Each structure stands twice: as structure tokens, then as C-alpha cells.
Coordinates of C-alpha atoms and ligand atoms in Angstrom, one line a residue:
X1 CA 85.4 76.6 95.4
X2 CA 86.3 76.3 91.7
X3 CA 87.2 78.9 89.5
X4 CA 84.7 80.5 86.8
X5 CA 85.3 78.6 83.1
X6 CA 87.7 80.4 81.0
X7 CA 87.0 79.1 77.7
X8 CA 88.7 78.8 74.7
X9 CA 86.7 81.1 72.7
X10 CA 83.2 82.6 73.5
X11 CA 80.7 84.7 72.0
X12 CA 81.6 88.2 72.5
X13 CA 78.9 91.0 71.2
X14 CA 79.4 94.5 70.6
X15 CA 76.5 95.9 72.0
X16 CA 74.2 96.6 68.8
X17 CA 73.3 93.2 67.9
X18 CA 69.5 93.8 69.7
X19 CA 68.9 96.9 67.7
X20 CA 69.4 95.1 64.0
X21 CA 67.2 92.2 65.7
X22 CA 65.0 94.8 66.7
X23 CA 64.3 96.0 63.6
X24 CA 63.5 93.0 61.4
X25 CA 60.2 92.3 64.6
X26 CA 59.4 95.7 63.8
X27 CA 58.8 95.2 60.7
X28 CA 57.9 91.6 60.8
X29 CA 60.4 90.7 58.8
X30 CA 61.2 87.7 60.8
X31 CA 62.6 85.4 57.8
X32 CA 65.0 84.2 55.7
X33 CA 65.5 86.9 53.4
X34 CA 65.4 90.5 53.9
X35 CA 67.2 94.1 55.4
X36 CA 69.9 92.4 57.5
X37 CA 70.6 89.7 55.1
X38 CA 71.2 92.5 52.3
X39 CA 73.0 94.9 55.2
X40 CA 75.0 92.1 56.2
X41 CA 76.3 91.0 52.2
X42 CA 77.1 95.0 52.1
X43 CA 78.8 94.8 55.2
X44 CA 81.3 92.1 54.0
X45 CA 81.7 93.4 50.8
X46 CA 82.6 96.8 52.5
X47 CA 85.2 95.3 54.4
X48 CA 86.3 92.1 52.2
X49 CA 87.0 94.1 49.0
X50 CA 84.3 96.2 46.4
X51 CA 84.7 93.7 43.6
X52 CA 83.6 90.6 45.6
X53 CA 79.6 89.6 45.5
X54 CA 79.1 87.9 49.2
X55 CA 75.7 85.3 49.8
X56 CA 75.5 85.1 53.7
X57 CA 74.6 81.3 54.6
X58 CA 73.2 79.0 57.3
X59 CA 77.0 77.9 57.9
X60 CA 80.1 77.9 56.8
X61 CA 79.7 74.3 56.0
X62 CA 76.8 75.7 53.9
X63 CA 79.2 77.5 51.8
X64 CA 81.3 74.9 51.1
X65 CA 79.0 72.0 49.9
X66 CA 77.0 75.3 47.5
X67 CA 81.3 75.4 46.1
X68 CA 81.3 72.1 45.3
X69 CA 77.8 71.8 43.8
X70 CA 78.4 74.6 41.7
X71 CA 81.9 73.6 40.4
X72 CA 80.0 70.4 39.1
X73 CA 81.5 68.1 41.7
X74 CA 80.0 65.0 40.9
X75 CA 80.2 61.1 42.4
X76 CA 83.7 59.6 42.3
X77 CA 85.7 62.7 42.0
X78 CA 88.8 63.2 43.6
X79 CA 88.8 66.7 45.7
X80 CA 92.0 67.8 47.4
X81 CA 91.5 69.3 50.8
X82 CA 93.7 70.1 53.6
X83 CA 94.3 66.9 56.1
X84 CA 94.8 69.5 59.4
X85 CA 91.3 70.9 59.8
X86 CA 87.7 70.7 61.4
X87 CA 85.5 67.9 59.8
X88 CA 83.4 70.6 58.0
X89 CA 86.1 71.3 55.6
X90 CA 86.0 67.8 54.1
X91 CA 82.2 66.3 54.8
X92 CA 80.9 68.7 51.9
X93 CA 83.3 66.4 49.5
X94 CA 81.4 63.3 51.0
X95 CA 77.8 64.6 50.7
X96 CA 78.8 64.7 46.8
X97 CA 79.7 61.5 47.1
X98 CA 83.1 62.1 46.2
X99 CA 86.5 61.1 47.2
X100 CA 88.7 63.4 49.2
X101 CA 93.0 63.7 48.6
X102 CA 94.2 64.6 51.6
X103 CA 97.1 66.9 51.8
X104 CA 99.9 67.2 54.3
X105 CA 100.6 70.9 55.9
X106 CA 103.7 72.9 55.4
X107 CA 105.6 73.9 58.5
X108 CA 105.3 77.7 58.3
X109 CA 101.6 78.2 58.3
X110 CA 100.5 74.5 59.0
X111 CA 98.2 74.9 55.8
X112 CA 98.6 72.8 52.4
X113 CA 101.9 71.9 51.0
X114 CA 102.6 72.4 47.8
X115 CA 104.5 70.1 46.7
X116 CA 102.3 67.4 48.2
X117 CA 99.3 69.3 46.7
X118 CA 100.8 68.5 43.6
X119 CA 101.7 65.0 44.2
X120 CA 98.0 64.4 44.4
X121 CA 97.3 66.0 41.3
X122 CA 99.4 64.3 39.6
X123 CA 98.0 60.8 41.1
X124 CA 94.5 62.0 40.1
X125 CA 95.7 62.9 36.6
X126 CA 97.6 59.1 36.5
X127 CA 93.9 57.5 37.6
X128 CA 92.5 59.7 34.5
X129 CA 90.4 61.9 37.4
X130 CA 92.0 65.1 37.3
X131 CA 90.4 66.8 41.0
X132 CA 87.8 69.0 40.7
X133 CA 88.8 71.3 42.9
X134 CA 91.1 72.1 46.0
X135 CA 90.1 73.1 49.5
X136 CA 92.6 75.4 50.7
X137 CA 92.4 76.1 54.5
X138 CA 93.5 79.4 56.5
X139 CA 93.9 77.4 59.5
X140 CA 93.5 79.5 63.0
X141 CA 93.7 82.8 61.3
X142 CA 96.9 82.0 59.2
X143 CA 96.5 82.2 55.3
X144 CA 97.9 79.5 53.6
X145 CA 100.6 80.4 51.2
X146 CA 98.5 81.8 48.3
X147 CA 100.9 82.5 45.3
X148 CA 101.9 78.7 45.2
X149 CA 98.9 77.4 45.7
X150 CA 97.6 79.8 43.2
X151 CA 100.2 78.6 40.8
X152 CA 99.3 75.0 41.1
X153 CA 95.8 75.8 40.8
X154 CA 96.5 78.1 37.4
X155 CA 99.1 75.8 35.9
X156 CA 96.7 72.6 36.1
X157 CA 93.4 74.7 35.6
X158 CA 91.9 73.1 38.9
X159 CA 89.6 75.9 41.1
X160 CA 90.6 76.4 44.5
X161 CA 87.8 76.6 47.6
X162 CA 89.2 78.9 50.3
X163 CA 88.1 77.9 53.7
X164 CA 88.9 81.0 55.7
X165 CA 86.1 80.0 58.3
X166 CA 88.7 80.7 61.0
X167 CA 90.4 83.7 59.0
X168 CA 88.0 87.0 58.9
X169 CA 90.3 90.0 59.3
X170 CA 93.5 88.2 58.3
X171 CA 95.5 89.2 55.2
X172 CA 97.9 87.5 52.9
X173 CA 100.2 90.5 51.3
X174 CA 97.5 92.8 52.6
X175 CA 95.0 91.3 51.1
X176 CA 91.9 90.4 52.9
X177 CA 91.5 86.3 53.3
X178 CA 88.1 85.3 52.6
X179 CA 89.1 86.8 48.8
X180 CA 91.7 84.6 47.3
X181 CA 89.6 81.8 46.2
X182 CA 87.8 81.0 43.2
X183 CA 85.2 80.2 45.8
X184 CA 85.6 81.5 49.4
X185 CA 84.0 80.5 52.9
X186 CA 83.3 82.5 55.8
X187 CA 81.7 81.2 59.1
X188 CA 79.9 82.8 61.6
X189 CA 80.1 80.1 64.1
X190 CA 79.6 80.4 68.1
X191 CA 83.1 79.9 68.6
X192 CA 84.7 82.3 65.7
X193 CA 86.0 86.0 65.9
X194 CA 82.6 86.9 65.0
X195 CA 79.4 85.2 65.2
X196 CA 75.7 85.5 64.0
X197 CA 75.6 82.2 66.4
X198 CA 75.7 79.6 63.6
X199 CA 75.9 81.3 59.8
X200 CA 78.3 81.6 57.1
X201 CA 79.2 83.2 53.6
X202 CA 80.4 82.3 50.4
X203 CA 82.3 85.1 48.8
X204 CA 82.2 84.8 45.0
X205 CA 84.2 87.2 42.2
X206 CA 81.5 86.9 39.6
X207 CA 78.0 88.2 40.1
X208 CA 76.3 85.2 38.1
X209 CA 77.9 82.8 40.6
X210 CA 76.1 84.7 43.7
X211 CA 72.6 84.5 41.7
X212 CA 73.2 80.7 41.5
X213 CA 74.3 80.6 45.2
X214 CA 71.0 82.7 46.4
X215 CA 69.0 80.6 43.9
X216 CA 70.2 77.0 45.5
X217 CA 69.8 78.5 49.1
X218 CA 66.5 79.3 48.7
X219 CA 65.1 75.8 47.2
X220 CA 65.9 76.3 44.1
X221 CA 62.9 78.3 42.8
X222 CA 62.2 78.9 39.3
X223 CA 60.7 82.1 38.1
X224 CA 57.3 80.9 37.6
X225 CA 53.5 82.4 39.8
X226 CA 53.7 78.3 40.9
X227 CA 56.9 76.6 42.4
X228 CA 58.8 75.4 39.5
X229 CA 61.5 73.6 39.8
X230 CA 64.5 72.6 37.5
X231 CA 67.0 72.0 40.1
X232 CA 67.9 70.3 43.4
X233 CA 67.3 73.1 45.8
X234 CA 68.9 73.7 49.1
X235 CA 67.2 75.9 52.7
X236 CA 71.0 77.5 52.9
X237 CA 69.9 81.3 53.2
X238 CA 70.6 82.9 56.5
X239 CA 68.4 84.1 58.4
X240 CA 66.8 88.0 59.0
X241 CA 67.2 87.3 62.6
X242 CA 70.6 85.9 62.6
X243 CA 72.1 88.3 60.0
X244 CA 71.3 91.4 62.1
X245 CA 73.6 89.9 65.2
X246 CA 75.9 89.8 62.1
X247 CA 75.4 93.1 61.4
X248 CA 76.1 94.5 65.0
X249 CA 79.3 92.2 65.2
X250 CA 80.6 93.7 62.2
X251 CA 80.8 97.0 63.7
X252 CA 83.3 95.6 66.1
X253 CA 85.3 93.5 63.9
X254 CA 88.5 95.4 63.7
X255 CA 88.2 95.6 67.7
X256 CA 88.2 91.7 67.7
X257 CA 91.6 91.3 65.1
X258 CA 92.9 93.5 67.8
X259 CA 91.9 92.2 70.9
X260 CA 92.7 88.5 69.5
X261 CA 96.4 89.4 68.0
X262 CA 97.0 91.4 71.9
X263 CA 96.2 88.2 73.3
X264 CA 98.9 86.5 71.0
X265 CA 101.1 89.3 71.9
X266 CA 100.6 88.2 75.4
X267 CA 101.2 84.8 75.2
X268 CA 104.6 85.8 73.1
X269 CA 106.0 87.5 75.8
X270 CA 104.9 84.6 77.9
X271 CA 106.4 81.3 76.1
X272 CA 109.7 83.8 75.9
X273 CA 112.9 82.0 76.7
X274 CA 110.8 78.8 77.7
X275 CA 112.4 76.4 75.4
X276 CA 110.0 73.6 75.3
X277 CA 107.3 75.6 73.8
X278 CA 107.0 77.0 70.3
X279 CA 104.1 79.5 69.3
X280 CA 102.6 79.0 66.2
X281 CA 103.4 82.5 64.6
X282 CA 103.8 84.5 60.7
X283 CA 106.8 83.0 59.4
X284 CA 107.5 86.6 57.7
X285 CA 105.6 89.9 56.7
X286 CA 103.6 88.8 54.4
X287 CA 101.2 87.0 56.6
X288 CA 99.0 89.0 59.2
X289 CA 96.8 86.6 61.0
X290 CA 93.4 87.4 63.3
X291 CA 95.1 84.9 65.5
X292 CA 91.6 83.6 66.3
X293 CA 93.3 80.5 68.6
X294 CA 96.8 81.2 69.7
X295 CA 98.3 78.0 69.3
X296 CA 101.6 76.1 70.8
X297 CA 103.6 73.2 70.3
X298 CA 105.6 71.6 72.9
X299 CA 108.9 69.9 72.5
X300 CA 109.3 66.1 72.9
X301 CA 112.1 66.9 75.5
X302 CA 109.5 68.9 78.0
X303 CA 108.5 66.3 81.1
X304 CA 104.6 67.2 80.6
X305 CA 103.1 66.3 77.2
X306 CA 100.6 68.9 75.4
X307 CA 98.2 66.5 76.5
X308 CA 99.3 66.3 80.3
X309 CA 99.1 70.4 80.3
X310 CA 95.5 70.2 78.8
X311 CA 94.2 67.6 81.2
X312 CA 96.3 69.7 84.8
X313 CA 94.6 73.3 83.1
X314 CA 91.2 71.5 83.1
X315 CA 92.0 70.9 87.0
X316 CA 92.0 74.3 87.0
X317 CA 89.0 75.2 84.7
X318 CA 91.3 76.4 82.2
X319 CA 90.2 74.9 78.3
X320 CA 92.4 74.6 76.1
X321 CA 92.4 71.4 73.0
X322 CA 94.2 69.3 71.0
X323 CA 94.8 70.5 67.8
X324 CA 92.4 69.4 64.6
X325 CA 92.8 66.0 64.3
X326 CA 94.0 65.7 60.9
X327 CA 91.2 63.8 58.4
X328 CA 93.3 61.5 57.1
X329 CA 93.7 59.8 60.9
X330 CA 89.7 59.9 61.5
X331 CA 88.2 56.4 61.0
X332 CA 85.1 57.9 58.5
X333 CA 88.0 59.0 56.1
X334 CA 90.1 56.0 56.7
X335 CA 89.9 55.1 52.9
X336 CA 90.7 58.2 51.4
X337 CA 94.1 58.9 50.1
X338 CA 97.0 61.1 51.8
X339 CA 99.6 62.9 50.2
X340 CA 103.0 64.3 52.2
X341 CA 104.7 63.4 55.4
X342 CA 103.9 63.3 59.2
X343 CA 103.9 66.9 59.9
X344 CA 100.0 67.8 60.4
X345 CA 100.4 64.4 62.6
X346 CA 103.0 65.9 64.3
X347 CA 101.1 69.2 65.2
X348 CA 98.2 66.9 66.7
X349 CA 100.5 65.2 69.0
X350 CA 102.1 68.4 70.3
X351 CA 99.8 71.2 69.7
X352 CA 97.3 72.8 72.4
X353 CA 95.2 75.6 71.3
X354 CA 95.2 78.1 74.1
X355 CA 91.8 81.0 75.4
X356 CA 91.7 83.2 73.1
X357 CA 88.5 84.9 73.5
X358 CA 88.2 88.3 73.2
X359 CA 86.7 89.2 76.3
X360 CA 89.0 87.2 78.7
X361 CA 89.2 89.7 81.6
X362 CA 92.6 90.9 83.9
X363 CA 90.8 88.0 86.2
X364 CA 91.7 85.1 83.4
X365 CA 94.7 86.2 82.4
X366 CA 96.2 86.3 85.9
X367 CA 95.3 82.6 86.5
X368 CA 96.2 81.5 82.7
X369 CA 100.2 83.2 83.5
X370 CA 100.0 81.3 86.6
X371 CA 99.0 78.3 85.7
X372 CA 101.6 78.2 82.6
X373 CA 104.1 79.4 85.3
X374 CA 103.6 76.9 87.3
X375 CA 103.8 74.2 84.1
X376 CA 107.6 75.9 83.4
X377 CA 108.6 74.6 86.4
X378 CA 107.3 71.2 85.9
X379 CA 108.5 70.9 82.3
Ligands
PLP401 C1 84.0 76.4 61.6 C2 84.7 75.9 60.4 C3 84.0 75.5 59.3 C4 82.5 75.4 59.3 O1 81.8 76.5 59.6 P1 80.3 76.3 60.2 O2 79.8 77.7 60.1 O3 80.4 75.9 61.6 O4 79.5 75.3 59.4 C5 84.6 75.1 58.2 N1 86.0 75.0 58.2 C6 86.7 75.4 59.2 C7 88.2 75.3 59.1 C8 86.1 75.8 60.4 O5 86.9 76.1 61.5

């Protein structure tokens, strides 16, 4: 008989989810709008940093395309964004109808490289389109590395997007990620540390900015007894319903950083001494990741490729996946231009994300260490 699923990364509630659901039926205030979506914002800010204003979303992808729209982003711009991420990080730059850079990773946090981050400023600058704005990604947990990014951003006056969709509860020099960007994103996806089951956040340092960001979620409504409208509006707001599950998971957020970073501990101790595989871990103290996916690369020299482990574990109803395929390798962003070397190619072809839920039981992890010890010996 097979094995139950053990899946890369489930839903996993805290218990009082129902009773902030609970309360927006009571009072009928099944809506966008309302006690949960203000209790959730104060949440965030509570846990982000008291000088950040938060606007909780319909996505994460939400959040990103509100960035762009609000920084001006208009048709034909260039916008630099990390290759080695989910599709969501880039298809906001194609709904404007402008034209992503895409930026190589660095080999300590896999997250933009500088220097090529530069390299396609500079090429922007050369084609007289200086880019609008840089998408910085905190790529499974890890902060990218924020003073030199920061530095590029400052010395050629270009805002940066943080996408820490992946990244609630990590820290950069102790520092919260989701509150290093100009703009920053938050998701609330199925599959992240938390979920509301699909929602998201943009975190904003200046108070104006979340009026605009409420106003454009909410269809753009002008203060007038009819609907009046002077802009483009958007149906972005998160829901009552949605933001009270958020609510209830934010109690247990600290348990989830914990319970996601003992699983990396576990793996650690696990890929010890096996010299074909390499976890993806903080190159030094300044980084403190949520380590929502525990990650690992596996050497050229090992007899099984990342890809042969995937397909044997899936024998064994084990998931685990590929790493994000970078964008500059997908056929819908064949055109657009790429900046650096091979390296977030490299982490495709060798990487495997591994479970990392926070509820995998003493059940999983008995058959994930057997199954990996069974790969040693075949590698
Ligand atoms: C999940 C994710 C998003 C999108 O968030 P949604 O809430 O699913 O729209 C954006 N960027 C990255 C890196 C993600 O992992």
C-alpha cells in the first residue's frame, strides 16, 4: 500500500483561525474591508516594525503590480528583477507593459548580484531608459544582500521592490525582511510559512503611499455620494474572511520560523559528511532565514542527478522540486534581456527543494532519512 503524501509545504493552522472567521459572520461583516483586515495590517505592523504602514492584498502578486503602478511604471520601461524566482515576481512588469532586465544570482544567498545589477543599469542608462525600479527577491527565506543593493539603488536614485513573499520572519542584520524596500511584498499563499489561503501585503514606509494602495484596491473610488472615478481602479483588497485566518496564523508565526529553521537543522545534520550534497545555508551572521524550503544542491560528480532523486522520492510519495526555473530560460520571457553568468542556471540543474512543512510528523521524517539514506549509498 503506498505511503501518505509528504508534501513540500502544507497549510498548517494554529487553531484560532475559526474564531476571527467567526466573528466577521457574526457581525455580518462578510466583505472586503473590515475588523480582520484592520486587525491583520496591526498585526504586521506589530511584528514587521512600528514605522511601517501595511495594506493586506488579494496576493502577493497583488502587491507587486500596486509597486509598480504606483512608482509610474509605464509601457517600454526597463524594470530589473531577479532571474531565479516564481513567475509572479516578474508578470507584474509585463502587465505594465514593460520590459524586464533580468539579473543573475550571487552564490551566497542565490538573490541578485550586484555587480550584474549594475551592468543592467548601466545598459538601460546607455539605451537612455534608466529602469524604473528593481525587484529584489528574498528567495526561500534568505534576504538578499541589502547594503549593496541598497547602495546601487541610492547611488543611481532607482527604488527597489522587495519581494519577500517567501521571507516573513527572516531578518537581514536583525532587521525584519518585508521592511527594506522602498516597496515591500508579503504573500499569504497556500504554500508559504503562513497563509490566509491566497493573500498578500504591501508594506509601505510612508502613510500617503498606503492611502493610494487602499484607494487602487478598492476600484479606485473617489470621494464623491456617486462613484466617481479619476483613476484606473483595481479589486486588490483582501478579504474579512480571509484576513481573519490571517489573523489566527499570526499568533503562531514565531512557532513556524522555529519549526521551519528545526527542520533545516535536521536536514544539516543529515547532508553531514555526504559530499555530493551542499545545503543552501547563511553564508555568515548577518542573515537569519525562516528557511521556508530547505534547499540542496547536488554535485556533478554524485551518480543520481537532483532530478533522478526527485523522480525515485516520488516513488516513494516523497515531493520534493526543481528549483525556480530562472525567467530568463522561460519561453514567455525569451526576449527580455539578462545580465550575469550561469549561476541561477546552475542552481536549476542541481537544486531540489526538500518538505519543509511545519507539521511533518516523527512518521515523515523517519521515511524522508531513510529514503535520503538509501540515495547516499546510490550516489
Ligand atoms: C508566492 C510568491 C509570489 C506571489 O505571491 P502570491 O500571493 O501567490 O500572489 C511572489 N514572489 C515570490 C518569490 C513568491 O514565492
Amino acid at each position: 500500500m503506498k505511503q501518505p503524501m509528504i508534501s513540500l509545504s502544507s497549510p498548517h493552522m494554529g487553531g484560532k483561525e475559526m474564531h476571527y472567521i467567526q466573528q466577521t459572520f457574526d457581525a455580518n461583516w462578510v466583505a472586503p474591508s473590515g475588523m480582520n483586515v484592520d486587525g491583520l495590517e496591526a498585526d504586521l505592523t506589530a511584528f514587521l516594525d512600528e514605522e511601517v504602514h501595511v495594506a493586506v492584498l488579494s496576493s502577493g502578486t497583488a502587491a507587486l503590480h500596486l509597486s509598480l503602478i504606483m512608482l509610474g511604471v509605464e509601457p517600454g520601461d526597463y524594470v530589473i528583477c531577479q532571474s531565479l524566482t516564481f513567475s509572479a515576481s516578474a508578470n507584474p512588469i509585463a502587465y505594465m507593459g514593460a520590459t524586464p532586465l533580468f539579473v543573475d544570482s550571487e552564490k551566497e544567498t542565490w538573490n541578485l548580484c550586484p555587480d550584474a545589477v549594475e551592468e543592467a543599469i548601466l545598459y538601460g542608462i546607455e539605451q537612455g531608459k534608466k529602469p524604473k525600479a528593481i525587484i529584489a527577491v528574498a528567495l526561500y527565506g534568505m534576504s538578499y544582500q541589502v547594503d549593496e543593493i541598497r547602495a546601487l539603488s541610492e547611488k543611481y536614485d532607482i527604488p527597489v521592490i522587495e519581494d519577500s513573499a517567501e521571507a516573513l520572519g527572516s531578518t537581514y542584520k536583525n532587521q525584519k525582511c518585508g521592511t527594506f524596500g522602498d516597496f515591500s511584498v508579503l504573500s499569504f499563499n497556500g504554500n508559504k510559512i503562513i497563509t490566509t489561503s491566497g493573500g498578500g501585503a504591501l508594506v509601505l514606509k510612508d502613510p500617503a503611499y498606503k492611502k493610494q494602495a487602499v484607494f487602487l484596491s478598492t476600484q479606485a473610488k473617489d470621494d464623491a455620494p456617486h462613484y466617481e472615478h479619476t483613476h484606473i481602479g483595481y479589486n486588490y483588497r483582501m478579504s474579512n474572511i480571509c484576513a481573519g485566518i490571517g489573523r489566527g496564523q499570526m499568533e503562531v508565526l514565531a512557532d513556524r520560523v522555529a519549526q521551519r529553521r528545526a527542520n533545516n537543522a535536521r536536514y544539516q545534520k543529515l547532508f553531514a559528511n555526504q559530499p555530493h550534497f551542499t545545503l543552501h545555508l547563511e553564508p555568515n551572521e548577518d542573515f537569519f532565514s525562516n528557511h521556508w524550503l530547505s534547499v540542496v544542491t547536488v554535485s556533478e560528480y554524485s551518480k543520481l542527478s537532483a532530478d533522478q532523486i526527485r523522480l525515485l522520492a516520488q516513488e516513494e510519495n516523497i515531493e520534493t522540486r526543481p528549483i525556480w526555473k530562472p525567467m530568463h530560460l522561460q519561453p514567455v520571457f525569451a526576449e527580455a534581456p539578462y545580465f550575469g553568468a550561469n549561476f541561477a542556471e546552475q542552481c536549476f540543474n542541481t537544486g531540489l527543494c526538500l518538505p519543509s512543512g511545519s507539521n511533518l510528523t516523527a512518521e515523515d521524517w523517519e521515511r524522508i532519512e531513510r529514503f535520503f539514506n538509501k540515495i547516499f549509498s546510490l550516489a
